[in-house]
Amino acid sequence: MKAGVCTHGRPPGLWLLASCLIVSNLSAAYPERFVWVFGWGLGNEADVAEITKVLDSAGKAGLNGAVVSFGLDTLCKRDAPYFRRLEAVRQVCDRNKLELIPTVFSVGYGGGILSHNPNLAEGLPVVDAPFVVSGNEARFVPEATVQLTNGGFEEFSGNKFRGFGFHDEPGKISFADTNTVHGGRASLRLENFGTDAHGHGRVLQAVKVKPQRCYRVSVWVKTEGLQPTSAFRCIALVSDRELAPRQFNLPATTDWRRISFLFNSLNHDKVNLYAGLWEGKAGKVWLDDWTIEEAGPVNVLHRPGTPVTVRRQDGATTYTEGKDYARLASPGFTVWRGDSAMAVLKLLPGSRIKEGERLSVSWYHSMLIHDSQVTTCMAEPELYEIFDHEAKLLAERLKPQRVLLGTDEVRMGGTCQACGGRDMAQLLGECVSKQAESIRRYAPKAQVYVWSDMFDPNHNAHPNYYLVQGDFSGSWKHVSTNLVMAVWGGRPREASLKFFAEQGFPVLIACYYDAGDLSDVKNWMSLSKSMSNVRGFMYTPWTKRYDLLPQFGELLR
């Protein structure tokens, strides 16, 4: 090519103009090109340094927005160093021509809301648990002993254990091991589960329980070369619903360690307890000293929707907190710990409760899901006071033009007095609508986004969702179509994009999710070509993996 002449013989000016028009048209096709910045809390200067690397990379990749999750719905609790770091991040965004877009108001994960008041956690009911008065206090006394038969795996014949509904393939996958034990003379060893079509190496026992009671399950576990570590699970199952959806994050190889968790029996009188491997590939796992007990008053919540009730066992008298007894408080309670110490009912001077009296005590307790999730009750009025207060501070600090509502994966609800019996789809819609109203009250021109899953029937907007009592189907009918749906969740779903287009919602596609390459992003982009409501894309990792940002930017360009 000669100097000053393009390969097609056009003058340089026309060639540059055509190039600019092409770039302009590509940008117009995807006007929103964001990066999700997650996993840093601005707790120290190192956070700012790491975030800066991500923002610089995003700027070079041609992105124009940084959606950040820095605890921005707890601004009233922040100190001067936090705000200095926040300002430093804002300046880095400005330098890279990235709009700073805050994420706030998670309900599914409690987020900053529970740091304002942990009692706003959703509660599960315990009804008429028996207490006995002795001296100046009353303690929980179980009516009957609940236990696993042969939970120590001491009784076996060959490789078959007494008392269990089944254990997978005795002598091939499950074995009686008298050499490696936690207690007694034997344990259950699971291996060769990679030979099973489903990677199964499980053991099951059905246990009778009382409805509306809280139980604690414990088991000692040892691993050797377990792959993947996520394959190990311990489950309390009724029909097709898990009562304790938990993750335990065991190391691949570890000496004996105790895992424990709580579950609420809800309205069930029998639960199937499983432990073992699902989709296991390799390694060995030992189980021993497996127990279940009624937990009594742990993780006790105190708010209008979760009252504590203390009555004489015959129901003749209902006693009064602050007059007859002190607050039923769990020692060292924190919703994130998952299992506090048992509370004792302390009697007050002049109490009408008498020595030796038997009481029926009811309360609500919080529940940990997976390894860190605690859901907030969406029906408690205090929740919306906090939203409004924090929205005002957010507007004063950042003057946001866009805000992402962090309400996703709402895995509990409909179980306390505040939300019990409510239409859960309508309640969710009301909650998100009120969140958006709070944002716009102080930032009237802000565009509000929300994670899509709880409004997508192809994702989480359906009945029988985790511990929710009720149905999220139809939730999309209870929010305005001026919300932008941030569509996410694994591999591309054409049905989700078509659904939101049909409902009239604009869409931001939040893709990638640490897949190791950008093939899913390309597939999302292919699907989006026929969708006029797609505003753009967001690079959305959960494990701080940002090495593919440059290639992501190239795809959008």
Coordinates of C-alpha atoms in Angstrom, one line a residue:
M1 CA 0.0 0.0 0.0
K2 CA 1.3 3.4 -0.9
A3 CA 1.7 6.1 1.7
G4 CA -1.5 8.0 2.2
V5 CA -3.6 5.7 0.1
C6 CA -5.7 2.8 1.5
T7 CA -5.8 -0.6 -0.2
H8 CA -9.1 0.2 -1.8
G9 CA -7.9 3.4 -3.3
R10 CA -9.9 5.7 -1.0
P11 CA -8.3 8.9 0.3
P12 CA -7.1 8.7 4.0
G13 CA -9.8 11.0 5.3
L14 CA -12.6 8.8 4.0
W15 CA -10.9 5.6 5.3
L16 CA -10.5 7.1 8.8
L17 CA -14.1 8.3 8.7
A18 CA -15.3 4.8 7.7
S19 CA -13.2 3.3 10.5
C20 CA -14.7 5.7 13.1
L21 CA -18.2 4.9 11.9
I22 CA -17.6 1.2 12.3
V23 CA -16.3 1.7 15.8
S24 CA -19.2 4.0 16.6
N25 CA -21.7 1.5 15.4
L26 CA -20.1 -1.3 17.4
S27 CA -20.3 0.8 20.5
A28 CA -23.9 1.7 19.8
A29 CA -24.7 -2.0 19.4
Y30 CA -23.4 -2.6 23.0
P31 CA -23.5 0.8 24.8
E32 CA -23.0 -0.9 28.1
R33 CA -19.7 -2.7 28.5
F34 CA -19.1 -3.4 32.2
V35 CA -16.9 -5.3 34.5
W36 CA -18.0 -6.8 37.8
V37 CA -15.5 -6.0 40.6
F38 CA -16.2 -8.4 43.4
G39 CA -14.3 -9.8 46.4
W40 CA -12.7 -6.8 47.9
G41 CA -14.1 -4.8 50.8
L42 CA -11.8 -1.7 50.8
G43 CA -10.6 -2.8 54.2
N44 CA -6.9 -2.0 53.4
E45 CA -4.7 -0.3 50.9
A46 CA -3.9 -3.6 49.2
D47 CA -7.6 -3.8 48.2
V48 CA -7.2 -0.5 46.3
A49 CA -4.0 -1.7 44.5
E50 CA -5.7 -5.0 43.4
I51 CA -8.9 -3.2 42.3
T52 CA -6.8 -0.7 40.4
K53 CA -5.2 -3.5 38.3
V54 CA -8.7 -4.7 37.3
L55 CA -9.9 -1.2 36.4
D56 CA -6.8 -0.3 34.4
S57 CA -7.3 -3.6 32.4
A58 CA -11.0 -2.8 31.9
G59 CA -10.2 0.7 30.7
K60 CA -7.6 -0.6 28.2
A61 CA -10.2 -3.2 27.0
G62 CA -12.6 -0.5 26.1
L63 CA -15.1 -1.1 28.8
N64 CA -17.1 1.8 30.2
G65 CA -18.5 0.7 33.5
A66 CA -17.3 -0.9 36.8
V67 CA -20.1 -2.5 38.8
V68 CA -18.6 -2.7 42.3
S69 CA -19.6 -4.5 45.5
F70 CA -17.8 -2.8 48.4
G71 CA -20.4 -2.9 51.2
L72 CA -21.9 0.4 49.9
D73 CA -25.2 -0.2 51.8
T74 CA -23.4 0.2 55.1
L75 CA -22.1 3.7 54.6
C76 CA -23.3 4.9 57.9
K77 CA -20.9 2.5 59.6
R78 CA -17.8 3.4 57.5
D79 CA -14.7 5.3 58.8
A80 CA -12.5 7.9 57.2
P81 CA -10.0 5.4 55.7
Y82 CA -12.8 3.5 53.9
F83 CA -14.0 6.7 52.3
R84 CA -10.4 7.6 51.3
R85 CA -10.1 4.3 49.6
L86 CA -13.5 4.6 47.9
E87 CA -12.4 8.0 46.6
A88 CA -9.2 6.5 45.3
V89 CA -11.2 3.8 43.4
R90 CA -13.5 6.5 42.0
Q91 CA -10.5 8.4 40.7
V92 CA -9.1 5.3 39.0
C93 CA -12.5 4.8 37.4
D94 CA -12.5 8.4 36.1
R95 CA -9.0 8.0 34.7
N96 CA -10.1 4.9 32.8
K97 CA -13.4 6.4 31.7
L98 CA -15.3 3.9 33.7
E99 CA -18.6 4.8 35.3
L100 CA -18.6 3.6 39.0
I101 CA -21.8 1.7 39.4
P102 CA -22.6 0.6 43.0
T103 CA -24.3 -2.7 44.0
V104 CA -26.5 -2.5 47.1
F105 CA -29.3 -4.1 49.0
S106 CA -28.8 -7.8 48.9
V107 CA -31.7 -9.7 50.4
G108 CA -30.8 -13.2 49.5
Y109 CA -27.4 -12.9 51.1
G110 CA -28.3 -10.5 53.9
G111 CA -25.4 -8.3 52.9
G112 CA -25.0 -5.1 54.8
I113 CA -28.6 -5.3 56.0
L114 CA -27.7 -7.8 58.7
S115 CA -24.8 -5.7 59.9
H116 CA -27.5 -3.1 60.8
N117 CA -29.6 -5.6 62.6
P118 CA -28.9 -9.4 62.5
N119 CA -32.4 -10.1 63.8
L120 CA -33.7 -9.1 60.3
A121 CA -32.7 -12.6 59.1
E122 CA -35.5 -14.8 58.0
G123 CA -36.7 -17.1 60.7
L124 CA -37.8 -20.8 61.0
P125 CA -40.3 -21.7 63.7
V126 CA -39.8 -23.8 66.8
V127 CA -43.2 -24.5 68.4
D128 CA -43.9 -25.5 72.0
A129 CA -40.5 -26.9 72.9
P130 CA -40.5 -28.2 76.5
F131 CA -38.6 -26.3 79.3
V132 CA -38.3 -27.2 83.0
V133 CA -37.8 -24.5 85.7
S134 CA -35.0 -25.0 88.2
G135 CA -34.0 -22.2 90.5
N136 CA -34.0 -18.9 88.7
E137 CA -33.9 -20.3 85.2
A138 CA -35.7 -22.7 82.8
R139 CA -33.8 -25.0 80.4
F140 CA -34.8 -26.9 77.3
V141 CA -35.4 -30.6 78.1
P142 CA -36.1 -32.8 75.0
E143 CA -39.3 -34.9 75.2
A144 CA -37.6 -37.9 73.6
T145 CA -34.1 -38.8 72.6
V146 CA -33.6 -38.8 68.8
Q147 CA -30.6 -40.7 67.5
L148 CA -29.1 -42.6 64.6
T149 CA -29.0 -46.3 64.9
N150 CA -25.4 -47.5 64.8
G151 CA -24.1 -44.0 64.1
G152 CA -20.7 -45.1 65.2
F153 CA -20.6 -47.9 62.6
E154 CA -19.7 -50.4 65.3
E155 CA -22.2 -53.1 64.2
F156 CA -21.5 -54.7 60.8
S157 CA -21.3 -58.0 59.1
G158 CA -18.7 -58.1 56.4
N159 CA -19.0 -54.7 54.8
K160 CA -22.7 -54.3 55.7
F161 CA -23.8 -52.0 58.5
R162 CA -26.8 -52.5 60.7
G163 CA -29.5 -49.8 60.8
F164 CA -29.0 -48.0 57.5
G165 CA -31.4 -47.9 54.7
F166 CA -28.6 -48.4 52.3
H167 CA -24.9 -47.7 51.7
D168 CA -23.6 -47.8 48.1
E169 CA -22.2 -51.1 46.9
P170 CA -20.8 -52.8 50.1
G171 CA -17.4 -54.3 49.5
K172 CA -16.8 -52.2 46.3
I173 CA -17.5 -48.6 47.3
S174 CA -18.4 -48.8 51.1
F175 CA -16.3 -50.7 53.6
A176 CA -16.1 -51.4 57.3
D177 CA -12.7 -50.1 58.3
T178 CA -11.2 -51.3 61.7
N179 CA -7.8 -49.7 61.1
T180 CA -8.8 -46.0 60.6
V181 CA -11.3 -44.9 63.2
H182 CA -12.3 -41.7 65.1
G183 CA -13.9 -43.6 68.0
G184 CA -14.8 -47.2 68.8
R185 CA -13.5 -50.1 66.7
A186 CA -14.8 -49.2 63.2
S187 CA -15.6 -46.5 60.7
L188 CA -17.3 -46.4 57.3
R189 CA -14.8 -46.0 54.4
L190 CA -15.9 -44.8 51.0
E191 CA -13.7 -45.2 47.9
N192 CA -13.9 -46.3 44.2
F193 CA -16.9 -44.0 43.9
G194 CA -15.4 -42.8 40.6
T195 CA -16.5 -46.1 39.1
D196 CA -20.1 -45.3 39.8
A197 CA -22.0 -43.6 36.9
H198 CA -23.0 -40.8 39.2
G199 CA -19.9 -40.7 41.4
H200 CA -22.0 -41.9 44.3
G201 CA -20.6 -43.2 47.6
R202 CA -23.4 -42.6 50.1
V203 CA -25.0 -43.8 53.2
L204 CA -28.7 -43.2 54.3
Q205 CA -30.7 -43.5 57.5
A206 CA -34.3 -42.4 58.0
V207 CA -34.9 -40.7 61.4
K208 CA -38.1 -39.8 63.2
V209 CA -38.3 -36.2 64.3
K210 CA -40.9 -33.8 65.8
P211 CA -42.4 -31.2 63.5
Q212 CA -41.3 -27.6 63.9
R213 CA -38.2 -28.3 65.9
C214 CA -34.5 -27.4 65.4
Y215 CA -32.0 -30.3 65.1
R216 CA -28.2 -30.5 65.0
V217 CA -26.5 -33.1 63.0
S218 CA -22.7 -33.9 63.5
V219 CA -20.4 -36.3 61.8
W220 CA -16.6 -36.9 61.9
V221 CA -15.0 -37.0 58.5
K222 CA -11.5 -37.8 57.2
T223 CA -10.4 -37.5 53.6
E224 CA -7.5 -38.7 51.5
G225 CA -7.0 -37.3 47.9
L226 CA -10.7 -36.4 47.5
Q227 CA -11.5 -35.1 44.1
P228 CA -13.4 -32.9 43.8
T229 CA -13.7 -31.7 47.3
S230 CA -17.1 -30.3 46.6
A231 CA -18.4 -33.9 46.1
F232 CA -18.7 -34.5 49.8
R233 CA -22.2 -33.6 51.2
C234 CA -24.2 -34.3 54.3
I235 CA -28.0 -33.8 53.6
A236 CA -31.3 -33.7 55.5
L237 CA -33.9 -34.6 52.9
V238 CA -37.7 -34.7 52.9
S239 CA -39.3 -35.7 49.6
D240 CA -37.4 -33.6 47.1
R241 CA -36.4 -30.7 49.4
E242 CA -33.2 -30.3 51.4
L243 CA -33.8 -29.0 54.9
A244 CA -30.2 -27.9 55.3
P245 CA -28.6 -26.9 52.0
R246 CA -25.0 -26.7 53.2
Q247 CA -21.4 -26.8 51.8
F248 CA -18.5 -27.8 54.1
N249 CA -15.4 -27.1 52.0
L250 CA -13.4 -30.1 53.1
P251 CA -9.7 -30.2 52.1
A252 CA -8.8 -32.9 49.7
T253 CA -6.7 -34.6 52.4
T254 CA -7.4 -33.9 56.1
D255 CA -7.3 -35.8 59.4
W256 CA -10.6 -36.3 61.4
R257 CA -12.7 -33.2 61.6
R258 CA -16.2 -32.6 62.9
I259 CA -18.8 -31.0 60.7
S260 CA -22.1 -30.0 62.0
F261 CA -25.2 -28.2 60.9
L262 CA -28.7 -27.3 61.9
F263 CA -32.0 -28.0 60.2
N264 CA -35.6 -27.3 61.0
S265 CA -38.1 -30.2 60.6
L266 CA -40.8 -27.7 59.5
N267 CA -44.0 -29.8 59.2
H268 CA -42.3 -33.2 58.8
D269 CA -42.1 -36.1 61.3
K270 CA -39.4 -38.1 59.4
V271 CA -36.2 -37.0 57.7
N272 CA -33.7 -38.9 55.5
L273 CA -30.1 -38.2 56.6
Y274 CA -27.5 -38.8 53.9
A275 CA -23.7 -38.5 54.0
G276 CA -21.1 -39.2 51.4
L277 CA -20.2 -38.4 47.8
W278 CA -22.1 -37.1 44.8
E279 CA -20.2 -36.8 41.5
G280 CA -17.0 -38.0 43.2
K281 CA -14.1 -38.8 41.0
A282 CA -11.3 -40.1 43.2
G283 CA -9.9 -40.5 46.7
K284 CA -11.2 -41.9 50.0
V285 CA -13.5 -40.6 52.7
W286 CA -14.1 -42.0 56.2
L287 CA -17.2 -41.3 58.3
D288 CA -17.6 -42.0 62.0
D289 CA -19.6 -41.0 65.1
W290 CA -22.6 -39.6 63.3
T291 CA -25.2 -38.1 65.6
I292 CA -28.4 -36.1 65.7
E293 CA -29.9 -34.2 68.6
E294 CA -32.6 -31.7 69.2
A295 CA -30.7 -28.4 69.4
G296 CA -33.1 -26.3 71.6
P297 CA -33.0 -22.5 71.5
V298 CA -30.0 -21.5 69.2
N299 CA -29.8 -18.6 66.8
V300 CA -32.9 -17.1 68.4
L301 CA -34.2 -14.0 66.5
H302 CA -35.9 -11.0 68.1
R303 CA -38.1 -8.7 65.9
P304 CA -41.8 -8.2 65.5
G305 CA -42.1 -11.0 63.0
T306 CA -40.2 -13.5 65.2
P307 CA -41.8 -13.3 68.6
V308 CA -40.7 -15.5 71.5
T309 CA -43.7 -17.1 73.4
V310 CA -43.5 -18.6 76.9
R311 CA -46.5 -20.4 78.3
R312 CA -47.4 -22.9 81.0
Q313 CA -47.4 -26.3 79.4
D314 CA -51.1 -26.6 80.0
G315 CA -51.6 -23.3 78.1
A316 CA -53.4 -21.6 81.0
T317 CA -50.9 -18.7 81.3
T318 CA -48.8 -16.8 78.8
Y319 CA -45.9 -15.1 80.5
T320 CA -44.4 -11.7 79.7
E321 CA -40.9 -10.9 78.6
G322 CA -39.3 -8.2 80.8
K323 CA -41.7 -9.0 83.6
D324 CA -41.6 -12.8 84.1
Y325 CA -38.4 -13.6 82.2
A326 CA -35.5 -11.9 80.4
R327 CA -35.0 -12.0 76.7
L328 CA -34.2 -15.5 75.4
A329 CA -30.8 -14.7 74.0
S330 CA -28.3 -17.1 72.4
P331 CA -24.8 -16.6 73.8
G332 CA -22.4 -15.4 71.2
F333 CA -25.1 -15.3 68.6
T334 CA -24.1 -14.2 65.1
V335 CA -26.1 -15.1 62.0
W336 CA -22.9 -15.9 60.1
R337 CA -21.7 -18.6 62.5
G338 CA -24.6 -20.9 61.8
D339 CA -24.9 -22.4 65.3
S340 CA -24.8 -20.5 68.5
A341 CA -24.7 -21.8 72.1
M342 CA -28.1 -22.9 73.6
A343 CA -30.0 -20.1 75.3
V344 CA -31.3 -20.4 78.8
L345 CA -34.5 -18.7 80.0
K346 CA -33.6 -16.5 82.9
L347 CA -36.4 -15.7 85.4
L348 CA -36.8 -12.2 86.8
P349 CA -37.5 -11.2 90.4
G350 CA -41.2 -11.4 91.1
S351 CA -41.8 -13.8 88.1
R352 CA -45.1 -15.7 88.0
I353 CA -43.1 -18.7 86.8
K354 CA -42.7 -21.2 89.6
E355 CA -40.0 -23.7 90.7
G356 CA -40.4 -27.1 88.9
E357 CA -43.0 -25.7 86.4
R358 CA -43.0 -27.1 82.9
L359 CA -43.2 -24.6 80.1
S360 CA -43.9 -24.6 76.4
V361 CA -41.6 -22.1 74.6
S362 CA -41.7 -21.0 71.0
W363 CA -39.2 -19.0 69.0
Y364 CA -37.7 -18.5 65.5
H365 CA -34.1 -19.2 64.5
S366 CA -31.9 -18.1 61.6
M367 CA -30.4 -20.5 59.2
L368 CA -27.1 -20.7 57.4
I369 CA -27.3 -21.8 53.7
H370 CA -24.3 -23.2 51.9
D371 CA -21.3 -21.8 53.7
S372 CA -22.1 -18.1 54.3
Q373 CA -25.6 -17.2 53.0
V374 CA -28.2 -15.8 55.4
T375 CA -31.5 -14.5 53.9
T376 CA -33.3 -11.4 55.1
C377 CA -37.0 -11.2 55.7
M378 CA -38.6 -9.1 53.0
A379 CA -41.7 -8.3 55.0
E380 CA -40.2 -6.6 58.1
P381 CA -40.8 -2.8 58.0
E382 CA -37.3 -2.0 59.5
L383 CA -35.7 -3.3 56.3
Y384 CA -37.1 -0.5 54.2
E385 CA -36.1 2.1 56.8
I386 CA -32.5 0.9 56.3
F387 CA -32.8 0.9 52.5
D388 CA -34.0 4.5 52.5
H389 CA -31.3 5.7 54.9
E390 CA -28.5 4.1 53.0
A391 CA -29.9 5.2 49.6
K392 CA -29.7 8.8 50.8
L393 CA -26.0 8.4 51.9
L394 CA -25.2 6.6 48.6
A395 CA -26.6 9.6 46.6
E396 CA -24.7 12.1 48.7
R397 CA -21.4 10.2 48.3
L398 CA -21.4 8.9 44.8
K399 CA -24.3 10.6 42.9
P400 CA -24.8 7.4 41.0
Q401 CA -26.2 7.4 37.5
R402 CA -26.8 3.6 37.6
V403 CA -27.3 1.2 40.5
L404 CA -27.4 -2.6 40.6
L405 CA -29.8 -4.1 43.2
G406 CA -28.0 -7.1 44.7
T407 CA -31.3 -9.1 45.4
D408 CA -30.7 -12.6 44.0
E409 CA -31.0 -16.2 45.2
V410 CA -33.6 -15.5 47.9
R411 CA -33.5 -19.0 49.4
M412 CA -35.7 -18.5 52.4
G413 CA -39.0 -16.8 53.0
G414 CA -42.6 -17.3 54.0
T415 CA -41.8 -18.9 57.4
C416 CA -41.9 -16.1 60.0
Q417 CA -45.0 -14.2 61.2
A418 CA -44.1 -11.2 59.1
C419 CA -44.0 -13.0 55.7
G420 CA -45.8 -16.3 56.4
G421 CA -48.8 -16.8 54.2
R422 CA -47.8 -14.0 51.9
D423 CA -47.7 -14.4 48.1
M424 CA -43.9 -14.7 47.8
A425 CA -43.8 -13.6 44.1
Q426 CA -45.7 -10.4 45.1
L427 CA -43.6 -9.9 48.2
L428 CA -40.4 -10.1 46.2
G429 CA -41.7 -7.7 43.6
E430 CA -42.7 -5.2 46.3
C431 CA -39.3 -5.5 47.9
V432 CA -37.4 -4.8 44.8
S433 CA -39.8 -2.0 43.8
K434 CA -39.3 -0.3 47.2
Q435 CA -35.5 -0.7 46.8
A436 CA -35.7 1.1 43.4
E437 CA -37.9 3.8 44.9
S438 CA -35.4 4.5 47.6
I439 CA -32.6 4.8 45.1
R440 CA -34.6 7.2 42.9
R441 CA -35.9 9.2 45.8
Y442 CA -32.4 10.6 46.2
A443 CA -31.0 10.0 42.7
P444 CA -34.1 10.6 40.5
K445 CA -32.3 10.0 37.2
A446 CA -30.5 6.8 38.2
Q447 CA -31.1 3.7 36.0
V448 CA -31.7 0.7 38.3
Y449 CA -30.6 -2.8 37.4
V450 CA -31.4 -6.1 39.3
W451 CA -30.1 -9.6 39.0
S452 CA -32.5 -11.6 36.8
D453 CA -32.7 -15.0 38.5
M454 CA -35.6 -14.4 40.8
F455 CA -37.7 -13.0 38.0
D456 CA -36.8 -15.6 35.4
P457 CA -39.0 -18.8 35.2
N458 CA -36.1 -20.4 33.4
H459 CA -33.9 -19.8 36.5
N460 CA -35.1 -19.3 40.1
A461 CA -38.7 -17.9 39.7
H462 CA -40.5 -21.1 40.5
P463 CA -42.1 -23.1 43.4
N464 CA -40.1 -25.4 45.7
Y465 CA -37.1 -23.2 45.8
Y466 CA -34.7 -24.1 48.7
L467 CA -36.4 -23.3 52.0
V468 CA -39.0 -20.9 50.7
Q469 CA -42.5 -21.6 51.7
G470 CA -44.4 -20.4 48.7
D471 CA -44.0 -19.8 45.0
F472 CA -41.9 -17.2 43.1
S473 CA -43.7 -17.9 39.8
G474 CA -45.0 -14.6 38.3
S475 CA -42.6 -12.4 40.3
W476 CA -41.8 -10.5 37.1
K477 CA -45.4 -9.2 37.0
H478 CA -44.8 -7.2 40.2
V479 CA -41.9 -5.0 39.1
S480 CA -41.7 -2.2 36.5
T481 CA -40.2 -2.8 33.1
N482 CA -38.0 0.3 33.6
L483 CA -35.7 -2.1 35.6
V484 CA -32.8 -3.6 33.6
M485 CA -32.5 -7.3 34.1
A486 CA -28.9 -8.5 34.6
V487 CA -29.3 -12.0 33.1
W488 CA -26.8 -14.5 34.6
G489 CA -26.4 -18.1 35.4
G490 CA -24.1 -20.6 33.7
R491 CA -24.4 -21.4 30.0
P492 CA -26.3 -19.2 27.6
R493 CA -30.1 -19.5 27.9
E494 CA -32.0 -18.4 24.8
A495 CA -35.2 -18.9 26.7
S496 CA -34.3 -16.3 29.3
L497 CA -33.4 -13.7 26.8
K498 CA -36.6 -14.3 24.8
F499 CA -38.7 -14.3 28.0
F500 CA -37.5 -10.9 29.1
A501 CA -37.9 -9.5 25.6
E502 CA -41.5 -10.7 25.6
Q503 CA -42.1 -9.1 29.0
G504 CA -40.6 -5.8 27.8
F505 CA -37.5 -5.7 30.1
P506 CA -34.2 -4.4 28.8
V507 CA -31.3 -6.7 29.5
L508 CA -27.7 -6.6 30.5
I509 CA -26.0 -10.0 29.9
A510 CA -23.7 -10.9 32.8
C511 CA -21.6 -13.7 31.5
Y512 CA -18.4 -15.7 31.8
Y513 CA -18.4 -17.0 35.3
D514 CA -14.8 -18.4 35.5
A515 CA -15.3 -20.9 32.7
G516 CA -11.7 -20.8 31.7
D517 CA -12.4 -19.4 28.2
L518 CA -14.8 -17.1 26.5
S519 CA -16.8 -19.6 24.5
D520 CA -20.0 -19.0 26.6
V521 CA -19.6 -15.3 26.1
K522 CA -19.5 -15.8 22.3
N523 CA -22.6 -17.9 22.5
W524 CA -24.4 -15.3 24.6
M525 CA -23.4 -12.7 22.0
S526 CA -24.7 -14.9 19.1
L527 CA -28.0 -15.2 20.9
S528 CA -28.2 -11.5 21.6
K529 CA -28.0 -10.5 17.9
S530 CA -31.7 -11.2 17.4
M531 CA -32.7 -9.4 20.7
S532 CA -33.3 -5.7 20.4
N533 CA -33.6 -5.3 24.2
V534 CA -30.0 -6.3 25.0
R535 CA -28.1 -3.2 26.1
G536 CA -24.7 -4.8 26.7
F537 CA -22.5 -7.2 28.5
M538 CA -20.8 -7.5 31.9
Y539 CA -17.6 -9.6 32.5
T540 CA -18.7 -11.3 35.7
P541 CA -16.3 -13.6 37.5
W542 CA -16.7 -14.7 41.2
T543 CA -13.2 -15.8 41.8
K544 CA -11.2 -12.7 41.0
R545 CA -10.2 -14.1 37.6
Y546 CA -9.7 -11.1 35.3
D547 CA -7.1 -12.4 33.0
L548 CA -9.5 -12.6 30.1
L549 CA -10.6 -9.0 30.3
P550 CA -8.6 -7.9 27.2
Q551 CA -10.1 -10.7 25.1
F552 CA -13.5 -9.9 26.4
G553 CA -13.1 -6.3 25.3
E554 CA -12.0 -7.4 21.9
L555 CA -15.1 -9.5 21.5
L556 CA -17.3 -6.5 22.3
R557 CA -15.3 -4.3 19.9

